[in-house]
Every structure is written in structure tokens, then in C-alpha cells.
mmCIF file of C-alpha atoms in Angstrom:
data_model
loop_
_atom_site.group_PDB
_atom_site.id
_atom_site.type_symbol
_atom_site.label_atom_id
_atom_site.label_comp_id
_atom_site.label_asym_id
_atom_site.label_seq_id
_atom_site.Cartn_x
_atom_site.Cartn_y
_atom_site.Cartn_z
ATOM 1 C CA MET A 27 108.525 71.731 166.251
ATOM 2 C CA SER A 28 107.141 74.412 164.615
ATOM 3 C CA PHE A 29 107.852 76.852 161.716
ATOM 4 C CA VAL A 30 107.077 79.703 164.186
ATOM 5 C CA GLU A 31 108.533 78.672 167.572
ATOM 6 C CA TYR A 32 112.034 77.319 167.734
ATOM 7 C CA GLY A 33 112.449 73.944 169.271
ATOM 8 C CA ASP A 34 116.078 73.066 170.584
ATOM 9 C CA THR A 35 116.140 69.318 170.129
ATOM 10 C CA ILE A 36 115.174 67.093 167.185
ATOM 11 C CA LYS A 37 112.078 64.980 167.987
ATOM 12 C CA ASP A 38 110.107 62.067 166.559
ATOM 13 C CA GLY A 39 107.837 63.482 163.827
ATOM 14 C CA ASP A 40 109.876 66.928 163.240
ATOM 15 C CA THR A 41 110.389 68.067 159.756
ATOM 16 C CA ALA A 42 114.197 68.987 159.492
ATOM 17 C CA ILE A 43 116.611 70.291 156.697
ATOM 18 C CA VAL A 44 119.509 68.131 155.960
ATOM 19 C CA PHE A 45 122.370 70.533 155.108
ATOM 20 C CA LEU A 46 125.053 69.283 152.485
ATOM 21 C CA GLY A 47 125.946 72.704 151.479
ATOM 22 C CA HIS A 48 124.941 76.052 150.489
ATOM 23 C CA GLU A 49 123.823 74.581 147.228
ATOM 24 C CA SER A 50 122.685 70.899 148.467
ATOM 25 C CA MET A 51 120.042 70.531 151.090
ATOM 26 C CA PHE A 52 116.649 68.883 151.595
ATOM 27 C CA PRO A 53 113.821 68.423 153.923
ATOM 28 C CA VAL A 54 113.465 64.950 155.826
ATOM 29 C CA LYS A 55 110.714 63.902 158.020
ATOM 30 C CA VAL A 56 112.120 62.538 161.303
ATOM 31 C CA GLN A 57 110.830 58.780 162.127
ATOM 32 C CA HIS A 58 111.995 56.049 164.454
ATOM 33 C CA GLY A 59 113.710 53.377 162.603
ATOM 34 C CA THR A 60 113.799 55.247 159.400
ATOM 35 C CA VAL A 61 117.072 55.858 157.402
ATOM 36 C CA THR A 62 117.939 58.615 154.998
ATOM 37 C CA GLN A 63 120.686 58.119 151.939
ATOM 38 C CA THR A 64 123.029 60.701 151.276
ATOM 39 C CA LYS A 65 125.983 61.139 148.981
ATOM 40 C CA TYR A 66 128.033 60.706 152.298
ATOM 41 C CA GLY A 67 126.212 57.756 153.487
ATOM 42 C CA VAL A 68 123.223 56.647 155.690
ATOM 43 C CA ILE A 69 121.720 58.722 158.422
ATOM 44 C CA ARG A 70 119.815 56.558 160.834
ATOM 45 C CA HIS A 71 117.231 58.724 162.579
ATOM 46 C CA SER A 72 116.792 56.961 165.772
ATOM 47 C CA THR A 73 120.472 57.188 166.683
ATOM 48 C CA ASP A 74 121.801 60.049 164.640
ATOM 49 C CA LEU A 75 119.062 62.568 164.783
ATOM 50 C CA ILE A 76 116.294 62.150 167.445
ATOM 51 C CA GLY A 77 117.614 63.776 170.869
ATOM 52 C CA LYS A 78 120.285 65.642 169.218
ATOM 53 C CA LYS A 79 120.276 69.602 168.939
ATOM 54 C CA TYR A 80 119.236 71.280 166.044
ATOM 55 C CA GLY A 81 122.494 72.584 164.022
ATOM 56 C CA SER A 82 124.335 69.555 165.086
ATOM 57 C CA LYS A 83 127.097 68.264 162.840
ATOM 58 C CA VAL A 84 126.023 64.282 162.226
ATOM 59 C CA THR A 85 128.564 62.000 160.658
ATOM 60 C CA CYS A 86 127.161 59.569 157.835
ATOM 61 C CA SER A 87 127.995 55.983 157.327
ATOM 62 C CA LYS A 88 130.765 56.752 154.969
ATOM 63 C CA GLY A 89 132.577 59.037 156.860
ATOM 64 C CA GLY A 90 131.347 62.408 155.446
ATOM 65 C CA TRP A 91 128.925 64.714 157.591
ATOM 66 C CA VAL A 92 125.987 66.880 157.357
ATOM 67 C CA PHE A 93 124.144 69.617 159.335
ATOM 68 C CA ILE A 94 120.806 69.169 160.603
ATOM 69 C CA LEU A 95 118.892 72.715 160.544
ATOM 70 C CA HIS A 96 115.824 73.681 162.184
ATOM 71 C CA PRO A 97 113.075 74.403 159.344
ATOM 72 C CA THR A 98 112.101 78.113 158.814
ATOM 73 C CA PRO A 99 110.208 79.707 155.872
ATOM 74 C CA GLU A 100 113.350 80.786 153.992
ATOM 75 C CA LEU A 101 114.715 77.204 154.138
ATOM 76 C CA TRP A 102 111.320 75.689 153.313
ATOM 77 C CA THR A 103 111.149 77.962 150.218
ATOM 78 C CA MET A 104 114.440 76.355 148.916
ATOM 79 C CA ASN A 105 113.536 72.935 149.736
ATOM 80 C CA LEU A 106 109.676 72.350 149.367
ATOM 81 C CA PRO A 107 108.291 69.952 147.205
ATOM 82 C CA HIS A 108 106.961 71.790 144.215
ATOM 83 C CA ARG A 109 103.336 71.374 143.287
ATOM 84 C CA THR A 110 103.041 74.493 141.576
ATOM 85 C CA GLN A 111 105.398 77.421 140.779
ATOM 86 C CA ILE A 112 106.311 79.173 143.811
ATOM 87 C CA LEU A 113 107.396 82.758 144.964
ATOM 88 C CA TYR A 114 110.724 83.169 146.491
ATOM 89 C CA SER A 115 112.240 85.113 149.201
ATOM 90 C CA THR A 116 113.034 88.097 147.233
ATOM 91 C CA ASP A 117 109.199 88.615 146.138
ATOM 92 C CA ILE A 118 108.054 87.410 149.752
ATOM 93 C CA SER A 119 110.001 90.099 151.682
ATOM 94 C CA ILE A 120 108.608 93.099 149.570
ATOM 95 C CA ILE A 121 104.943 91.343 149.736
ATOM 96 C CA THR A 122 105.101 91.222 153.602
ATOM 97 C CA MET A 123 106.575 94.947 153.799
ATOM 98 C CA MET A 124 104.181 96.535 151.294
ATOM 99 C CA LEU A 125 101.167 94.711 152.881
ATOM 100 C CA GLU A 126 102.046 96.095 156.181
ATOM 101 C CA LEU A 127 101.894 92.936 158.013
ATOM 102 C CA LYS A 128 102.632 92.503 161.665
ATOM 103 C CA PRO A 129 101.917 90.027 164.508
ATOM 104 C CA GLY A 130 98.138 89.806 164.975
ATOM 105 C CA SER A 131 97.170 90.812 161.099
ATOM 106 C CA ILE A 132 94.418 88.841 159.475
ATOM 107 C CA VAL A 133 95.277 87.785 155.837
ATOM 108 C CA CYS A 134 93.863 86.290 152.867
ATOM 109 C CA GLU A 135 95.512 84.444 150.257
ATOM 110 C CA SER A 136 94.641 82.664 147.023
ATOM 111 C CA GLY A 137 95.666 80.386 145.700
ATOM 112 C CA THR A 138 97.660 78.319 148.275
ATOM 113 C CA GLY A 139 99.868 76.502 145.748
ATOM 114 C CA SER A 140 102.803 74.911 147.291
ATOM 115 C CA GLY A 141 102.610 76.945 150.415
ATOM 116 C CA SER A 142 106.073 78.936 149.922
ATOM 117 C CA LEU A 143 104.366 82.273 150.672
ATOM 118 C CA SER A 144 101.707 80.822 153.272
ATOM 119 C CA HIS A 145 104.482 79.715 155.322
ATOM 120 C CA ALA A 146 106.115 83.257 155.464
ATOM 121 C CA LEU A 147 102.906 84.913 155.969
ATOM 122 C CA ILE A 148 102.122 82.580 159.053
ATOM 123 C CA ARG A 149 105.261 83.301 160.659
ATOM 124 C CA THR A 150 104.904 87.030 160.168
ATOM 125 C CA VAL A 151 101.348 87.384 161.737
ATOM 126 C CA ALA A 152 101.930 84.871 164.499
ATOM 127 C CA PRO A 153 100.994 84.445 167.326
ATOM 128 C CA THR A 154 97.601 86.132 167.168
ATOM 129 C CA GLY A 155 97.254 86.695 163.611
ATOM 130 C CA HIS A 156 95.583 84.095 161.045
ATOM 131 C CA LEU A 157 95.870 83.367 157.452
ATOM 132 C CA TYR A 158 92.762 82.494 155.348
ATOM 133 C CA THR A 159 94.089 80.714 152.218
ATOM 134 C CA VAL A 160 91.980 79.313 149.390
ATOM 135 C CA GLU A 161 93.128 76.710 146.825
ATOM 136 C CA PHE A 162 91.045 75.754 143.862
ATOM 137 C CA HIS A 163 92.433 72.327 143.224
ATOM 138 C CA GLN A 164 91.352 70.085 145.880
ATOM 139 C CA GLN A 165 94.484 67.732 146.037
ATOM 140 C CA ARG A 166 96.802 70.648 146.573
ATOM 141 C CA ALA A 167 94.388 72.299 149.373
ATOM 142 C CA GLU A 168 94.520 68.820 151.207
ATOM 143 C CA LYS A 169 98.360 68.353 150.956
ATOM 144 C CA ALA A 170 98.550 71.961 152.249
ATOM 145 C CA ARG A 171 96.473 71.392 155.311
ATOM 146 C CA GLU A 172 98.710 68.046 155.989
ATOM 147 C CA GLU A 173 101.842 70.293 155.913
ATOM 148 C CA PHE A 174 100.494 72.838 157.927
ATOM 149 C CA ARG A 175 99.514 70.102 160.725
ATOM 150 C CA GLU A 176 103.043 68.490 160.611
ATOM 151 C CA HIS A 177 104.700 72.137 160.830
ATOM 152 C CA GLY A 178 102.789 72.816 163.954
ATOM 153 C CA VAL A 179 100.868 75.837 162.660
ATOM 154 C CA GLU A 180 97.567 74.589 161.901
ATOM 155 C CA HIS A 181 96.042 76.752 164.625
ATOM 156 C CA LEU A 182 97.178 79.919 162.543
ATOM 157 C CA VAL A 183 95.614 78.910 158.935
ATOM 158 C CA THR A 184 92.458 77.999 157.595
ATOM 159 C CA VAL A 185 92.737 76.085 154.217
ATOM 160 C CA THR A 186 89.583 76.327 152.020
ATOM 161 C CA ASN A 187 88.995 74.248 148.787
ATOM 162 C CA GLN A 188 86.927 76.449 146.656
ATOM 163 C CA ASP A 189 86.975 78.966 143.603
ATOM 164 C CA VAL A 190 87.914 82.291 144.959
ATOM 165 C CA CYS A 191 86.464 83.987 141.804
ATOM 166 C CA LYS A 192 83.043 82.911 142.235
ATOM 167 C CA ASN A 193 82.882 82.144 146.158
ATOM 168 C CA GLY A 194 85.463 84.594 147.547
ATOM 169 C CA PHE A 195 87.510 83.880 150.815
ATOM 170 C CA GLY A 196 84.607 83.081 153.065
ATOM 171 C CA VAL A 197 85.070 86.173 155.349
ATOM 172 C CA SER A 198 83.792 89.458 155.257
ATOM 173 C CA ASN A 199 85.075 92.870 156.606
ATOM 174 C CA ILE A 200 87.917 91.353 158.951
ATOM 175 C CA ALA A 201 91.279 91.298 156.739
ATOM 176 C CA ASP A 202 94.034 93.432 156.985
ATOM 177 C CA ALA A 203 95.452 92.122 153.630
ATOM 178 C CA VAL A 204 94.715 90.256 150.681
ATOM 179 C CA PHE A 205 97.062 88.473 148.228
ATOM 180 C CA LEU A 206 95.936 87.176 144.849
ATOM 181 C CA ASP A 207 98.188 84.604 142.777
ATOM 182 C CA ILE A 208 95.457 83.420 140.385
ATOM 183 C CA PRO A 209 95.252 83.358 136.573
ATOM 184 C CA SER A 210 92.588 85.849 136.579
ATOM 185 C CA PRO A 211 92.759 88.067 139.526
ATOM 186 C CA TRP A 212 90.631 90.955 138.214
ATOM 187 C CA GLU A 213 87.752 88.585 138.653
ATOM 188 C CA ALA A 214 88.396 88.269 142.478
ATOM 189 C CA ILE A 215 88.891 91.890 143.165
ATOM 190 C CA GLY A 216 85.250 92.408 144.160
ATOM 191 C CA HIS A 217 85.472 89.331 146.632
ATOM 192 C CA ALA A 218 88.812 90.755 148.117
ATOM 193 C CA LYS A 219 87.299 94.216 148.845
ATOM 194 C CA SER A 220 84.522 92.362 150.591
ATOM 195 C CA ALA A 221 87.004 90.429 152.737
ATOM 196 C CA LEU A 222 88.888 93.491 153.531
ATOM 197 C CA LYS A 223 88.471 95.586 156.771
ATOM 198 C CA ALA A 224 86.134 98.942 156.433
ATOM 199 C CA GLU A 225 89.081 101.028 155.544
ATOM 200 C CA GLY A 226 92.634 101.030 154.894
ATOM 201 C CA GLY A 227 93.295 97.366 153.936
ATOM 202 C CA ARG A 228 95.837 96.519 151.314
ATOM 203 C CA ILE A 229 95.978 94.211 148.535
ATOM 204 C CA CYS A 230 98.700 92.747 146.293
ATOM 205 C CA SER A 231 98.080 90.661 142.967
ATOM 206 C CA PHE A 232 101.283 88.799 141.534
ATOM 207 C CA SER A 233 100.936 88.161 137.653
ATOM 208 C CA PRO A 234 103.773 87.094 135.289
ATOM 209 C CA CYS A 235 102.093 88.945 131.824
ATOM 210 C CA ILE A 236 101.914 92.770 131.964
ATOM 211 C CA GLU A 237 98.218 91.964 130.432
ATOM 212 C CA GLN A 238 96.851 90.515 133.475
ATOM 213 C CA VAL A 239 98.529 93.438 135.273
ATOM 214 C CA GLN A 240 96.462 95.928 133.049
ATOM 215 C CA ARG A 241 93.056 94.399 133.466
ATOM 216 C CA THR A 242 93.753 93.996 137.262
ATOM 217 C CA CYS A 243 94.418 97.567 137.690
ATOM 218 C CA LEU A 244 91.490 98.703 135.765
ATOM 219 C CA ALA A 245 89.486 96.304 138.296
ATOM 220 C CA MET A 246 90.777 97.930 141.294
ATOM 221 C CA GLU A 247 89.946 101.417 140.071
ATOM 222 C CA GLU A 248 86.511 100.254 139.277
ATOM 223 C CA TYR A 249 86.106 99.102 142.746
ATOM 224 C CA GLY A 250 87.447 102.300 144.393
ATOM 225 C CA PHE A 251 91.060 101.382 145.217
ATOM 226 C CA THR A 252 93.666 103.843 145.372
ATOM 227 C CA GLU A 253 97.372 104.017 145.343
ATOM 228 C CA ILE A 254 97.652 101.526 142.878
ATOM 229 C CA ASN A 255 101.214 100.727 142.117
ATOM 230 C CA THR A 256 103.018 98.187 140.034
ATOM 231 C CA LEU A 257 106.438 97.076 140.604
ATOM 232 C CA GLU A 258 108.945 94.135 139.753
ATOM 233 C CA ILE A 259 111.816 92.962 141.981
ATOM 234 C CA LEU A 260 115.022 91.420 139.997
ATOM 235 C CA LEU A 261 117.924 89.987 142.285
ATOM 236 C CA ARG A 262 121.273 90.329 140.752
ATOM 237 C CA VAL A 263 123.890 87.980 142.402
ATOM 238 C CA TYR A 264 127.568 88.827 142.547
ATOM 239 C CA ASN A 265 130.484 86.128 142.371
ATOM 240 C CA VAL A 266 133.726 86.916 144.342
ATOM 241 C CA ARG A 267 136.570 85.832 141.887
ATOM 242 C CA THR A 268 140.216 86.192 141.842
ATOM 243 C CA ILE A 269 141.163 88.444 138.655
ATOM 244 C CA SER A 270 144.615 88.638 137.061
ATOM 245 C CA LEU A 271 145.792 91.502 135.334
ATOM 246 C CA GLN A 272 149.153 92.196 133.377
ATOM 247 C CA ILE A 273 151.148 95.012 134.872
ATOM 248 C CA PRO A 274 151.559 97.637 132.236
ATOM 249 C CA ASP A 275 155.076 98.023 130.456
ATOM 250 C CA LEU A 276 156.232 101.570 131.240
ATOM 251 C CA GLY A 277 159.209 101.281 129.161
ATOM 252 C CA LYS A 278 162.830 100.392 129.703
ATOM 253 C CA GLU A 279 164.852 101.605 132.618
ATOM 254 C CA VAL A 280 167.646 102.831 130.418
ATOM 255 C CA GLU A 281 165.104 105.148 128.087
ATOM 256 C CA ASP A 282 163.694 106.738 131.562
ATOM 257 C CA ASN A 283 167.233 107.367 132.889
ATOM 258 C CA SER A 284 168.141 108.939 129.670
ATOM 259 C CA SER A 285 165.199 111.213 129.504
ATOM 260 C CA THR A 286 164.914 112.356 133.411
ATOM 261 C CA GLY A 287 168.701 112.196 133.943
ATOM 262 C CA PHE A 288 168.360 109.292 136.271
ATOM 263 C CA ASP A 289 171.794 107.841 137.237
ATOM 264 C CA SER A 290 171.431 103.987 138.067
ATOM 265 C CA SER A 291 175.306 104.184 139.289
ATOM 266 C CA ASN A 292 174.243 106.727 141.955
ATOM 267 C CA PRO A 293 173.981 104.394 145.387
ATOM 268 C CA SER A 294 171.091 106.791 146.320
ATOM 269 C CA HIS A 295 168.867 105.532 143.410
ATOM 270 C CA GLN A 296 169.460 101.782 144.065
ATOM 271 C CA GLY A 297 166.217 101.295 146.032
ATOM 272 C CA SER A 298 164.059 103.321 143.548
ATOM 273 C CA PRO A 299 160.705 101.647 142.470
ATOM 274 C CA CYS A 300 161.742 102.154 138.793
ATOM 275 C CA ALA A 301 164.667 99.879 139.394
ATOM 276 C CA ASN A 302 162.520 97.090 140.872
ATOM 277 C CA LEU A 303 159.661 97.352 138.332
ATOM 278 C CA GLN A 304 159.195 93.976 136.289
ATOM 279 C CA GLN A 305 156.599 93.270 134.046
ATOM 280 C CA GLY A 306 154.307 90.477 134.945
ATOM 281 C CA THR A 307 150.654 90.049 136.522
ATOM 282 C CA VAL A 308 148.857 91.204 139.667
ATOM 283 C CA GLN A 309 146.084 89.359 141.193
ATOM 284 C CA PHE A 310 143.193 90.740 143.341
ATOM 285 C CA LYS A 311 139.468 90.079 144.257
ATOM 286 C CA SER A 312 136.495 91.388 142.620
ATOM 287 C CA GLY A 313 132.810 90.972 142.478
ATOM 288 C CA VAL A 314 131.541 89.682 139.038
ATOM 289 C CA PRO A 315 127.816 89.541 138.212
ATOM 290 C CA LEU A 316 126.817 86.084 136.820
ATOM 291 C CA ARG A 317 126.574 85.579 133.181
ATOM 292 C CA GLU A 318 123.111 84.470 133.145
ATOM 293 C CA VAL A 319 120.523 86.286 135.244
ATOM 294 C CA VAL A 320 116.673 85.829 135.785
ATOM 295 C CA GLY A 321 115.358 88.396 133.211
ATOM 296 C CA HIS A 322 111.545 88.380 134.500
ATOM 297 C CA THR A 323 109.797 87.112 137.566
ATOM 298 C CA GLY A 324 106.476 88.506 137.907
ATOM 299 C CA TYR A 325 104.666 91.993 138.378
ATOM 300 C CA LEU A 326 103.369 92.973 141.743
ATOM 301 C CA THR A 327 100.428 95.218 141.832
ATOM 302 C CA PHE A 328 99.774 96.926 145.294
ATOM 303 C CA ALA A 329 96.492 99.048 146.095
ATOM 304 C CA THR A 330 94.691 100.432 149.098
ATOM 305 C CA LYS A 331 90.892 100.253 150.013
ATOM 306 C CA SER A 332 89.761 103.666 150.363
#
């Protein structure tokens, strides 16, 4: 199993996603002799999972059922264990596009955090690219190495435990892109420039506060970066609901007849819409935005090495 290459059959040691519904799913490491508890009952790995195809419908001990899905970076972002705040698919999609990433790209990242963006970057640059990711916290760096190994992508990523603001990324003049998600990104701009290739490399910095953005932009200008651009991506979700509206009262039929010369006794008028109009309600489907939405995520600052 790999987050980059699809595997058809569930194997011992795989990471799988137990799907109970769109709002309820969780990851599980498949192991012989292990059981997983769900609200629908027990899933026995040896008999219910191993050897089955991904996407299979598995019946639990209480009679309920779940689907077992192959992991992807998108599913991992929704289900990973949070060691830090993470980036979600909305920001990740614009980052991979604006950094102009493709298979074979070399990317430097700091910090690794919970690995949400890391998995998406690895999938994007595979099979010939590479991710150099730096994490200041030792335990988080070790956990990231363990997850990359379990997910079958360790050959595409190098995890380094050091302070990127002091020691840089450990590479020079090879990166096509650099991503920064640290408290003081302006202190790492010089190291990012050294890591980028000679000309045309792209950089992105994620910061939640506009004061961080201002200092980062000044540092980018100081180091000669061009095309500096800051944006924020906000997701607005719509729910499909059934709406009931009252049919307007257009007046009595008698009044309409007297004002228009309408003769209800005339057989030719018996099928008229006015004769069948009755006050009531009508129902229809409508898209309604959520009452509460995320008002701020973070600022993404992009620039190009000139």
C-alpha cells in the first residue's frame, strides 16, 4: 500500500480508512489478530479486512456495515492525528498550483507538523521528485518519518530535525519551490533563496496574522524576490434544503370575474387556471449557505526568485 501507488487488495500492515459516512470516518492500521470497534460493531482484521478489495462493504458484528477505502492525501487530511494545526485541501490545492509543482519537482518544506501538506506534495512530485521537509520539534520529526515509512513514501521524502531559521534546509540551489509554515518566516527567507534553483524558483509562506505577512514581504523584497502576491482562500459551503413558500393570494374569483367580464357559467371557462387557484404552499429545492462559516484561515504569500 502507498499513498502514491494504488493497491487493489488490503494487506497486513496497510493504513486503511474506515468509512461510516461523509461526516464519520477514521484511519486504522491493518494487523493480523487485531479488532476495531465501531458503532456498528466489531471489525476483525484477519477475516474482515485482509485479502479483501479496497472499497469493499464490510459487515460488522452488530449487523451494520462500513466501507474500507484506500488512503489518499485528501482522506488523510480529514483523518490524520493532529500534532499541530494543519492545512486543508482548499489551501493545499492553490499552493500546489501556484508553486507550479509537477512530477519530478524538488520541494523544500518547513515545518512538517502533522504531515497534511507533506502527503499532498509527495503525491504531486512522485515518482521522480523529492520533498525535503524540516521540523524543529524532534518528536514530531520522528513521528513524521514513521508515518512516511508506513505509508510507503519514505523514498520520496527526507525529514530533517533542525531549526530552519538558523540552519536552513540542508540543500542548495536545487529546489523548484519552497514552502514555509513557521512563526517567523522572514527569518528563513535567506535560507529559502539559497535552497532554490538559480532562477525562477517559487516560494510560498503561510501565516495567520497580517503583521507576519508584512514582515515576510519586506524580507522577500530585500532578498530580491519578485511577483510578491498575498491572497486568502475562503470556502463557502451550500446545503440543499427543501423550502416552503406560501402561494400569494391574488384575490377572489368573483372579484376577478366582475372586473374582467369573466363568466364562470360559460363552459369554455371551466378549465381556466383562475378557477383552480387555491391558496396554499409550494415546495422546491434551494441552495442555502451555512449559518456559520470560517471567517479567516490564513494568508498565502507567493513570490518568485529573480
